[in-house]
Amino acid sequence: MRALRLLRLRLRPAPAPSSGPPLRGAGAAARAGRWGPLAPPRRAMSRYVTEERGRPGSAQYRLYFKNIAGHYISPFHDIPLKAESKEEVFNMVVEVPRWTNAKMEIATKEPLNPIKQDIKKGKLRYVANIFPHKGYIWNYGALPQTWEDPLHKDTATNCCGDNDPLDVCEIGSKVHAHGDVIQVKILGVLALIDESETDWKIIAISVDDPEASKFHNIDDVRKYKPSYLEATLDWFRLYKVPDGKPENKFAFNGEFKDKDFALQVIESTHKYWTALLHKKCDGGDINCVNVQVCDSPFCCSKDEAKSIVQSTSTAVNEDSNSKEDEDIHRWHFIKK
């Protein structure tokens, strides 16, 4: 019997050689070419893919979006607000995965609005851990085709908008990747007053979450996720304190408004975005270049969009080379 087992082992085909996990980060950049696109684009959802440019964890890093046809698009302007559904389901662009600290965001002032890491005082920005939490306590992102107009004073909060798309806190069980485009149900909204600006925080849950059928309004969050809303309120109140800033304030004494109120906020900010894309209001330095809003004066061709990404990557490459040369020169100077 022992001899038979040995014979079977010898006759068993050898495993195919493995190439190992796909390289990412600096290793992938080295394989793909300096500061070039990293490996194949990563799938975010069936309709969208993302493509990295620059080294992750650097000021030069950018995450660009493509549609299913492989054409570059803007996640801010070209992804529809509402999903193709008979129900009230909305698209959400995930900027920050739950439990992470890097403050990634849609670059509203750059052409095609890639995701990048926020920079303050010349340094990459990270949020502190607010005890007992680690990083962001939800999947954090934005609703496309919405805009909080900084020149419009909200009658409910008596403050103007913060000049960004609507923020979303997705409370489902899955940790999503930055750049994912997910479909969410709206549950309610919190009105944060951040440095005298209205900064709405939409509370939502992915329609694909195993418990999504339980959640229809903000009261369901209190019922099925006890203390989650209280933790959310504390997080937003305190997250800037470690940076030496005062506690944030809230409209409505920190009360979470229900789904109907949240839908009204979404509708109004979508109207402001529509006016922005058609030059009916002053957008300041917001970059409105898009590929699919055909009646917008900012609409460009797919070839022009490709050229934008290529020229941006070239500028990133030159900037990175310049900084590395400075670092090498500084190292030699110290060594001497």
C-alpha positions as a LaTeX table, in Angstrom:
\begin{tabular}{lrrr}
\hline
Residue & $x$ (\AA) & $y$ (\AA) & $z$ (\AA) \\
\hline
Met1 & 0.00 & 0.00 & 0.00 \\
Arg2 & 2.82 & 2.37 & 0.89 \\
Ala3 & 4.48 & 1.67 & $-2.46$ \\
Leu4 & 1.20 & 2.32 & $-4.26$ \\
Arg5 & 0.79 & 5.70 & $-2.52$ \\
Leu6 & 4.34 & 6.67 & $-3.50$ \\
Leu7 & 3.62 & 5.70 & $-7.10$ \\
Arg8 & 0.50 & 7.88 & $-7.12$ \\
Leu9 & 2.47 & 10.82 & $-5.77$ \\
Arg10 & 5.07 & 10.42 & $-8.49$ \\
Leu11 & 2.38 & 10.27 & $-11.17$ \\
Arg12 & 0.55 & 13.36 & $-9.85$ \\
Pro13 & 1.17 & 16.30 & $-12.25$ \\
Ala14 & 3.34 & 19.08 & $-10.92$ \\
Pro15 & 1.54 & 22.36 & $-10.16$ \\
Ala16 & 1.76 & 25.04 & $-12.81$ \\
Pro17 & 4.35 & 27.70 & $-12.06$ \\
Ser18 & 2.83 & 30.71 & $-10.37$ \\
Ser19 & 3.70 & 34.25 & $-11.31$ \\
Gly20 & 2.72 & 35.42 & $-7.83$ \\
Pro21 & 0.27 & 38.16 & $-6.94$ \\
Pro22 & 0.08 & 41.12 & $-9.31$ \\
Leu23 & 2.50 & 43.86 & $-8.41$ \\
Arg24 & 1.07 & 47.13 & $-7.19$ \\
Gly25 & 2.52 & 50.35 & $-5.88$ \\
Ala26 & 6.16 & 51.11 & $-6.69$ \\
Gly27 & 6.78 & 47.55 & $-7.92$ \\
Ala28 & 4.02 & 47.78 & $-10.45$ \\
Ala29 & 5.23 & 51.20 & $-11.56$ \\
Ala30 & 8.68 & 49.78 & $-12.19$ \\
Arg31 & 7.19 & 47.00 & $-14.28$ \\
Ala32 & 4.82 & 49.24 & $-16.23$ \\
Gly33 & 7.23 & 52.11 & $-16.77$ \\
Arg34 & 8.05 & 55.07 & $-14.58$ \\
Trp35 & 4.84 & 56.69 & $-13.32$ \\
Gly36 & 2.89 & 54.92 & $-16.03$ \\
Pro37 & $-0.44$ & 53.13 & $-15.54$ \\
Leu38 & $-0.12$ & 50.29 & $-13.03$ \\
Ala39 & $-0.96$ & 46.82 & $-14.37$ \\
Pro40 & $-4.38$ & 46.49 & $-16.03$ \\
Pro41 & $-7.09$ & 48.85 & $-14.79$ \\
Arg42 & $-8.86$ & 47.54 & $-11.66$ \\
Arg43 & $-12.58$ & 46.89 & $-12.03$ \\
Ala44 & $-14.69$ & 49.10 & $-9.81$ \\
Met45 & $-18.11$ & 47.91 & $-11.01$ \\
Ser46 & $-19.36$ & 46.31 & $-14.20$ \\
Arg47 & $-19.81$ & 49.72 & $-15.83$ \\
Tyr48 & $-16.60$ & 51.43 & $-14.66$ \\
Val49 & $-12.90$ & 50.68 & $-14.27$ \\
Thr50 & $-10.14$ & 52.68 & $-12.66$ \\
Glu51 & $-6.54$ & 53.33 & $-13.65$ \\
Glu52 & $-3.75$ & 54.41 & $-11.31$ \\
Arg53 & $-1.15$ & 56.98 & $-12.23$ \\
Gly54 & 1.77 & 57.88 & $-9.99$ \\
Arg55 & 2.99 & 56.08 & $-6.89$ \\
Pro56 & 0.34 & 55.26 & $-4.25$ \\
Gly57 & 0.97 & 57.17 & $-1.04$ \\
Ser58 & 2.53 & 60.12 & $-2.88$ \\
Ala59 & 1.30 & 63.58 & $-3.78$ \\
Gln60 & 1.49 & 62.60 & $-7.46$ \\
Tyr61 & $-0.92$ & 59.66 & $-7.15$ \\
Arg62 & $-4.11$ & 59.88 & $-9.21$ \\
Leu63 & $-6.90$ & 57.37 & $-9.78$ \\
Tyr64 & $-8.64$ & 57.98 & $-13.12$ \\
Phe65 & $-11.97$ & 56.51 & $-14.18$ \\
Lys66 & $-13.00$ & 54.83 & $-17.44$ \\
Asn67 & $-16.37$ & 53.69 & $-18.71$ \\
Ile68 & $-16.99$ & 50.16 & $-19.94$ \\
Ala69 & $-15.89$ & 51.19 & $-23.44$ \\
Gly70 & $-12.45$ & 52.10 & $-22.07$ \\
His71 & $-12.83$ & 55.88 & $-22.43$ \\
Tyr72 & $-11.69$ & 58.25 & $-19.69$ \\
Ile73 & $-14.52$ & 59.98 & $-17.84$ \\
Ser74 & $-15.04$ & 62.24 & $-14.84$ \\
Pro75 & $-16.46$ & 60.53 & $-11.73$ \\
Phe76 & $-17.81$ & 63.91 & $-10.67$ \\
His77 & $-19.68$ & 64.76 & $-13.87$ \\
Asp78 & $-20.04$ & 61.65 & $-16.08$ \\
Ile79 & $-21.32$ & 59.00 & $-13.67$ \\
Pro80 & $-25.10$ & 59.42 & $-13.37$ \\
Leu81 & $-26.55$ & 60.44 & $-10.02$ \\
Lys82 & $-29.27$ & 57.80 & $-10.13$ \\
Ala83 & $-28.70$ & 54.17 & $-10.98$ \\
Glu84 & $-30.65$ & 52.51 & $-13.76$ \\
Ser85 & $-33.37$ & 51.25 & $-11.45$ \\
Lys86 & $-37.08$ & 51.76 & $-10.91$ \\
Glu87 & $-36.41$ & 52.33 & $-7.21$ \\
Glu88 & $-34.70$ & 55.32 & $-5.62$ \\
Val89 & $-31.18$ & 53.96 & $-5.94$ \\
Phe90 & $-28.16$ & 56.24 & $-6.35$ \\
Asn91 & $-24.58$ & 55.81 & $-7.50$ \\
Met92 & $-21.87$ & 56.45 & $-4.93$ \\
Val93 & $-18.17$ & 56.92 & $-5.70$ \\
Val94 & $-16.12$ & 55.44 & $-2.84$ \\
Glu95 & $-13.22$ & 57.73 & $-1.97$ \\
Val96 & $-12.15$ & 56.28 & 1.40 \\
Pro97 & $-12.58$ & 52.63 & 2.47 \\
Arg98 & $-13.76$ & 51.99 & 6.02 \\
Trp99 & $-11.03$ & 51.76 & 8.72 \\
Thr100 & $-8.46$ & 53.62 & 6.60 \\
Asn101 & $-6.97$ & 57.04 & 7.41 \\
Ala102 & $-5.75$ & 58.59 & 4.14 \\
Lys103 & $-8.07$ & 61.43 & 3.13 \\
Met104 & $-8.68$ & 60.52 & $-0.50$ \\
Glu105 & $-11.08$ & 62.71 & $-2.47$ \\
Ile106 & $-12.34$ & 63.58 & $-5.92$ \\
Ala107 & $-10.07$ & 66.33 & $-7.26$ \\
Thr108 & $-12.77$ & 68.84 & $-8.16$ \\
Lys109 & $-10.26$ & 71.41 & $-9.47$ \\
Glu110 & $-8.43$ & 69.06 & $-11.86$ \\
Pro111 & $-9.56$ & 68.04 & $-15.36$ \\
Leu112 & $-11.54$ & 64.76 & $-15.32$ \\
Asn113 & $-11.51$ & 64.93 & $-11.51$ \\
Pro114 & $-9.42$ & 61.88 & $-10.56$ \\
Ile115 & $-9.26$ & 60.70 & $-6.95$ \\
Lys116 & $-6.16$ & 61.93 & $-5.10$ \\
Gln117 & $-5.02$ & 62.37 & $-1.52$ \\
Asp118 & $-5.74$ & 65.73 & 0.06 \\
Ile119 & $-2.74$ & 67.90 & 0.94 \\
Lys120 & $-2.58$ & 70.47 & 3.73 \\
Lys121 & 0.47 & 72.65 & 4.38 \\
Gly122 & 2.49 & 70.65 & 1.87 \\
Lys123 & 1.83 & 67.28 & 3.54 \\
Leu124 & $-0.43$ & 64.38 & 2.65 \\
Arg125 & $-3.49$ & 64.47 & 4.85 \\
Tyr126 & $-4.57$ & 61.65 & 7.16 \\
Val127 & $-7.41$ & 61.71 & 9.66 \\
Ala128 & $-6.51$ & 60.80 & 13.24 \\
Asn129 & $-7.93$ & 57.77 & 15.01 \\
Ile130 & $-10.80$ & 58.98 & 17.18 \\
Phe131 & $-10.92$ & 56.56 & 20.11 \\
Pro132 & $-12.22$ & 53.87 & 20.01 \\
His133 & $-12.36$ & 54.02 & 16.19 \\
Lys134 & $-9.74$ & 53.28 & 13.52 \\
Gly135 & $-9.86$ & 55.76 & 10.64 \\
Tyr136 & $-13.17$ & 56.37 & 8.89 \\
Ile137 & $-16.00$ & 54.34 & 10.44 \\
Trp138 & $-17.94$ & 53.92 & 7.17 \\
Asn139 & $-17.13$ & 53.64 & 3.50 \\
Tyr140 & $-16.89$ & 57.34 & 2.69 \\
Gly141 & $-17.47$ & 58.91 & $-0.69$ \\
Ala142 & $-19.62$ & 61.19 & $-2.82$ \\
Leu143 & $-22.74$ & 61.31 & $-4.93$ \\
Pro144 & $-21.79$ & 62.20 & $-8.53$ \\
Gln145 & $-23.57$ & 65.04 & $-10.31$ \\
Thr146 & $-24.22$ & 66.93 & $-7.06$ \\
Trp147 & $-22.61$ & 70.16 & $-5.89$ \\
Glu148 & $-22.96$ & 72.25 & $-2.75$ \\
Asp149 & $-22.93$ & 75.78 & $-4.15$ \\
Pro150 & $-20.67$ & 78.04 & $-2.04$ \\
Leu151 & $-22.66$ & 81.10 & $-3.14$ \\
His152 & $-26.04$ & 79.70 & $-2.10$ \\
Lys153 & $-27.12$ & 80.12 & 1.54 \\
Asp154 & $-29.17$ & 77.16 & 2.67 \\
Thr155 & $-32.42$ & 78.25 & 4.32 \\
Ala156 & $-32.33$ & 75.34 & 6.76 \\
Thr157 & $-28.73$ & 75.81 & 7.97 \\
Asn158 & $-28.24$ & 79.53 & 7.20 \\
Cys159 & $-24.81$ & 78.66 & 5.76 \\
Cys160 & $-23.49$ & 78.39 & 2.21 \\
Gly161 & $-22.32$ & 75.14 & 0.62 \\
Asp162 & $-18.79$ & 73.74 & 0.89 \\
Asn163 & $-18.06$ & 73.70 & $-2.89$ \\
Asp164 & $-17.93$ & 69.87 & $-3.10$ \\
Pro165 & $-20.15$ & 66.99 & $-4.19$ \\
Leu166 & $-22.45$ & 65.59 & $-1.51$ \\
Asp167 & $-20.61$ & 63.36 & 0.97 \\
Val168 & $-21.94$ & 59.87 & 1.69 \\
Cys169 & $-21.39$ & 57.56 & 4.68 \\
Glu170 & $-22.15$ & 54.00 & 3.52 \\
Ile171 & $-22.91$ & 51.86 & 6.59 \\
Gly172 & $-22.99$ & 48.35 & 5.11 \\
Ser173 & $-20.85$ & 45.44 & 6.26 \\
Lys174 & $-18.46$ & 45.26 & 3.30 \\
Val175 & $-15.25$ & 47.30 & 3.13 \\
His176 & $-15.17$ & 48.77 & $-0.38$ \\
Ala177 & $-12.05$ & 49.90 & $-2.25$ \\
His178 & $-11.43$ & 53.52 & $-3.19$ \\
Gly179 & $-12.66$ & 54.06 & $-6.70$ \\
Asp180 & $-15.52$ & 51.57 & $-6.40$ \\
Val181 & $-18.83$ & 52.76 & $-7.78$ \\
Ile182 & $-21.62$ & 51.22 & $-5.73$ \\
Gln183 & $-25.39$ & 51.59 & $-5.69$ \\
Val184 & $-26.93$ & 52.78 & $-2.44$ \\
Lys185 & $-30.27$ & 53.33 & $-0.71$ \\
Ile186 & $-30.66$ & 56.71 & 1.00 \\
Leu187 & $-31.59$ & 56.56 & 4.69 \\
Gly188 & $-31.09$ & 60.06 & 6.08 \\
Val189 & $-28.74$ & 63.03 & 6.38 \\
Leu190 & $-26.68$ & 64.95 & 8.95 \\
Ala191 & $-25.99$ & 68.68 & 8.58 \\
Leu192 & $-22.39$ & 69.32 & 9.60 \\
Ile193 & $-21.32$ & 72.96 & 9.87 \\
Asp194 & $-17.64$ & 72.90 & 8.95 \\
Glu195 & $-15.89$ & 76.26 & 9.33 \\
Ser196 & $-19.20$ & 78.11 & 8.72 \\
Glu197 & $-20.04$ & 76.02 & 5.62 \\
Thr198 & $-22.87$ & 73.54 & 5.18 \\
Asp199 & $-21.36$ & 70.08 & 4.66 \\
Trp200 & $-24.20$ & 67.57 & 4.32 \\
Lys201 & $-23.44$ & 63.94 & 5.20 \\
Ile202 & $-25.81$ & 61.50 & 3.50 \\
Ile203 & $-26.36$ & 58.22 & 5.39 \\
Ala204 & $-26.83$ & 55.31 & 3.00 \\
Ile205 & $-26.41$ & 51.55 & 2.62 \\
Ser206 & $-25.32$ & 49.50 & $-0.38$ \\
Val207 & $-28.21$ & 47.73 & $-2.09$ \\
Asp208 & $-25.98$ & 44.63 & $-2.22$ \\
Asp209 & $-25.49$ & 44.51 & 1.55 \\
Pro210 & $-26.90$ & 41.29 & 3.09 \\
Glu211 & $-29.06$ & 43.38 & 5.44 \\
Ala212 & $-30.10$ & 46.07 & 2.97 \\
Ser213 & $-33.71$ & 44.87 & 2.95 \\
Lys214 & $-34.02$ & 45.86 & 6.63 \\
Phe215 & $-33.11$ & 49.49 & 6.05 \\
His216 & $-35.61$ & 52.01 & 4.68 \\
Asn217 & $-35.13$ & 55.14 & 6.80 \\
Ile218 & $-32.90$ & 56.64 & 9.47 \\
Asp219 & $-34.90$ & 54.98 & 12.29 \\
Asp220 & $-33.86$ & 51.58 & 10.95 \\
Val221 & $-30.24$ & 52.51 & 11.57 \\
Arg222 & $-31.08$ & 53.19 & 15.21 \\
Lys223 & $-32.94$ & 49.87 & 15.41 \\
Tyr224 & $-30.49$ & 47.53 & 13.67 \\
Lys225 & $-27.19$ & 49.35 & 14.29 \\
Pro226 & $-27.56$ & 50.76 & 17.81 \\
Ser227 & $-25.10$ & 53.55 & 18.72 \\
Tyr228 & $-23.87$ & 53.86 & 15.11 \\
Leu229 & $-25.48$ & 57.25 & 14.59 \\
Glu230 & $-24.16$ & 58.47 & 17.94 \\
Ala231 & $-20.67$ & 57.31 & 16.94 \\
Thr232 & $-21.06$ & 59.10 & 13.59 \\
Leu233 & $-22.01$ & 62.33 & 15.34 \\
Asp234 & $-19.03$ & 62.08 & 17.71 \\
Trp235 & $-16.64$ & 61.28 & 14.86 \\
Phe236 & $-17.58$ & 64.33 & 12.82 \\
Arg237 & $-17.57$ & 66.53 & 15.90 \\
Leu238 & $-14.04$ & 65.53 & 16.96 \\
Tyr239 & $-12.08$ & 64.44 & 13.88 \\
Lys240 & $-10.33$ & 67.80 & 13.40 \\
Val241 & $-9.51$ & 68.35 & 17.08 \\
Pro242 & $-6.20$ & 66.37 & 16.90 \\
Asp243 & $-5.09$ & 68.88 & 14.22 \\
Gly244 & $-5.55$ & 71.75 & 16.67 \\
Lys245 & $-8.94$ & 72.88 & 15.38 \\
Pro246 & $-12.11$ & 73.38 & 17.46 \\
Glu247 & $-14.95$ & 70.88 & 17.54 \\
Asn248 & $-17.30$ & 70.95 & 14.57 \\
Lys249 & $-20.87$ & 72.15 & 14.95 \\
Phe250 & $-24.13$ & 70.84 & 13.52 \\
Ala251 & $-27.41$ & 72.28 & 12.33 \\
Phe252 & $-30.63$ & 71.01 & 13.97 \\
Asn253 & $-28.65$ & 70.36 & 17.20 \\
Gly254 & $-27.05$ & 67.32 & 15.61 \\
Glu255 & $-30.35$ & 65.66 & 14.72 \\
Phe256 & $-30.27$ & 63.20 & 11.80 \\
Lys257 & $-32.96$ & 64.08 & 9.28 \\
Asp258 & $-34.97$ & 61.35 & 7.58 \\
Lys259 & $-34.91$ & 59.93 & 4.07 \\
Asp260 & $-37.41$ & 62.43 & 2.61 \\
Phe261 & $-35.32$ & 65.35 & 3.86 \\
Ala262 & $-32.16$ & 63.74 & 2.45 \\
Leu263 & $-33.79$ & 63.28 & $-0.95$ \\
Gln264 & $-34.66$ & 66.99 & $-1.01$ \\
Val265 & $-31.02$ & 67.85 & $-0.28$ \\
Ile266 & $-29.90$ & 65.55 & $-3.11$ \\
Glu267 & $-32.41$ & 67.08 & $-5.53$ \\
Ser268 & $-31.34$ & 70.65 & $-4.76$ \\
Thr269 & $-27.60$ & 69.91 & $-5.05$ \\
His270 & $-28.20$ & 68.12 & $-8.34$ \\
Lys271 & $-29.86$ & 71.30 & $-9.63$ \\
Tyr272 & $-26.85$ & 73.35 & $-8.53$ \\
Trp273 & $-24.58$ & 70.89 & $-10.36$ \\
Thr274 & $-26.72$ & 71.18 & $-13.51$ \\
Ala275 & $-26.41$ & 74.97 & $-13.40$ \\
Leu276 & $-22.65$ & 74.60 & $-12.88$ \\
Leu277 & $-22.23$ & 72.36 & $-15.94$ \\
His278 & $-24.17$ & 74.79 & $-18.12$ \\
Lys279 & $-22.41$ & 78.00 & $-17.00$ \\
Lys280 & $-25.53$ & 79.32 & $-15.28$ \\
Cys281 & $-23.65$ & 80.08 & $-12.07$ \\
Asp282 & $-20.13$ & 80.95 & $-10.98$ \\
Gly283 & $-18.20$ & 77.73 & $-10.42$ \\
Gly284 & $-14.95$ & 79.44 & $-9.51$ \\
Asp285 & $-12.04$ & 77.03 & $-9.93$ \\
Ile286 & $-14.20$ & 73.90 & $-10.17$ \\
Asn287 & $-13.13$ & 71.96 & $-13.27$ \\
Cys288 & $-16.19$ & 71.01 & $-15.31$ \\
Val289 & $-14.53$ & 69.09 & $-18.17$ \\
Asn290 & $-16.65$ & 66.05 & $-18.97$ \\
Val291 & $-17.14$ & 63.50 & $-21.73$ \\
Gln292 & $-20.80$ & 62.49 & $-21.56$ \\
Val293 & $-22.88$ & 65.58 & $-20.67$ \\
Cys294 & $-23.35$ & 66.38 & $-24.33$ \\
Asp295 & $-25.25$ & 69.66 & $-23.92$ \\
Ser296 & $-22.62$ & 71.11 & $-21.56$ \\
Pro297 & $-20.19$ & 73.69 & $-22.99$ \\
Phe298 & $-17.44$ & 71.87 & $-21.06$ \\
Cys299 & $-17.98$ & 68.55 & $-22.87$ \\
Cys300 & $-14.90$ & 67.19 & $-24.66$ \\
Ser301 & $-14.23$ & 64.25 & $-26.96$ \\
Lys302 & $-12.85$ & 60.90 & $-25.78$ \\
Asp303 & $-9.59$ & 61.70 & $-27.59$ \\
Glu304 & $-9.31$ & 65.03 & $-25.79$ \\
Ala305 & $-9.93$ & 63.25 & $-22.49$ \\
Lys306 & $-7.17$ & 60.76 & $-23.26$ \\
Ser307 & $-4.83$ & 63.61 & $-24.10$ \\
Ile308 & $-5.66$ & 65.27 & $-20.77$ \\
Val309 & $-4.64$ & 62.17 & $-18.82$ \\
Gln310 & $-1.46$ & 61.70 & $-20.86$ \\
Ser311 & $-0.38$ & 65.31 & $-20.45$ \\
Thr312 & $-1.17$ & 65.22 & $-16.72$ \\
Ser313 & 0.92 & 62.06 & $-16.33$ \\
Thr314 & 3.82 & 63.70 & $-18.16$ \\
Ala315 & 3.66 & 66.66 & $-15.78$ \\
Val316 & 3.56 & 64.26 & $-12.82$ \\
Asn317 & 6.60 & 62.42 & $-14.16$ \\
Glu318 & 8.58 & 65.65 & $-14.57$ \\
Asp319 & 7.57 & 66.85 & $-11.11$ \\
Ser320 & 8.55 & 63.52 & $-9.55$ \\
Asn321 & 11.92 & 63.50 & $-11.32$ \\
Ser322 & 12.60 & 67.04 & $-10.12$ \\
Lys323 & 11.80 & 66.15 & $-6.53$ \\
Glu324 & 13.90 & 62.99 & $-6.63$ \\
Asp325 & 16.84 & 64.95 & $-8.05$ \\
Glu326 & 16.49 & 67.41 & $-5.17$ \\
Asp327 & 16.43 & 64.54 & $-2.66$ \\
Ile328 & 19.56 & 62.96 & $-4.21$ \\
His329 & 21.38 & 66.31 & $-4.18$ \\
Arg330 & 20.37 & 66.89 & $-0.56$ \\
Trp331 & 21.58 & 63.36 & 0.38 \\
His332 & 24.98 & 63.93 & $-1.26$ \\
Phe333 & 25.29 & 67.32 & 0.46 \\
Ile334 & 24.59 & 65.75 & 3.87 \\
Lys335 & 26.98 & 62.89 & 3.17 \\
Lys336 & 29.79 & 65.31 & 2.40 \\
\hline
\end{tabular}
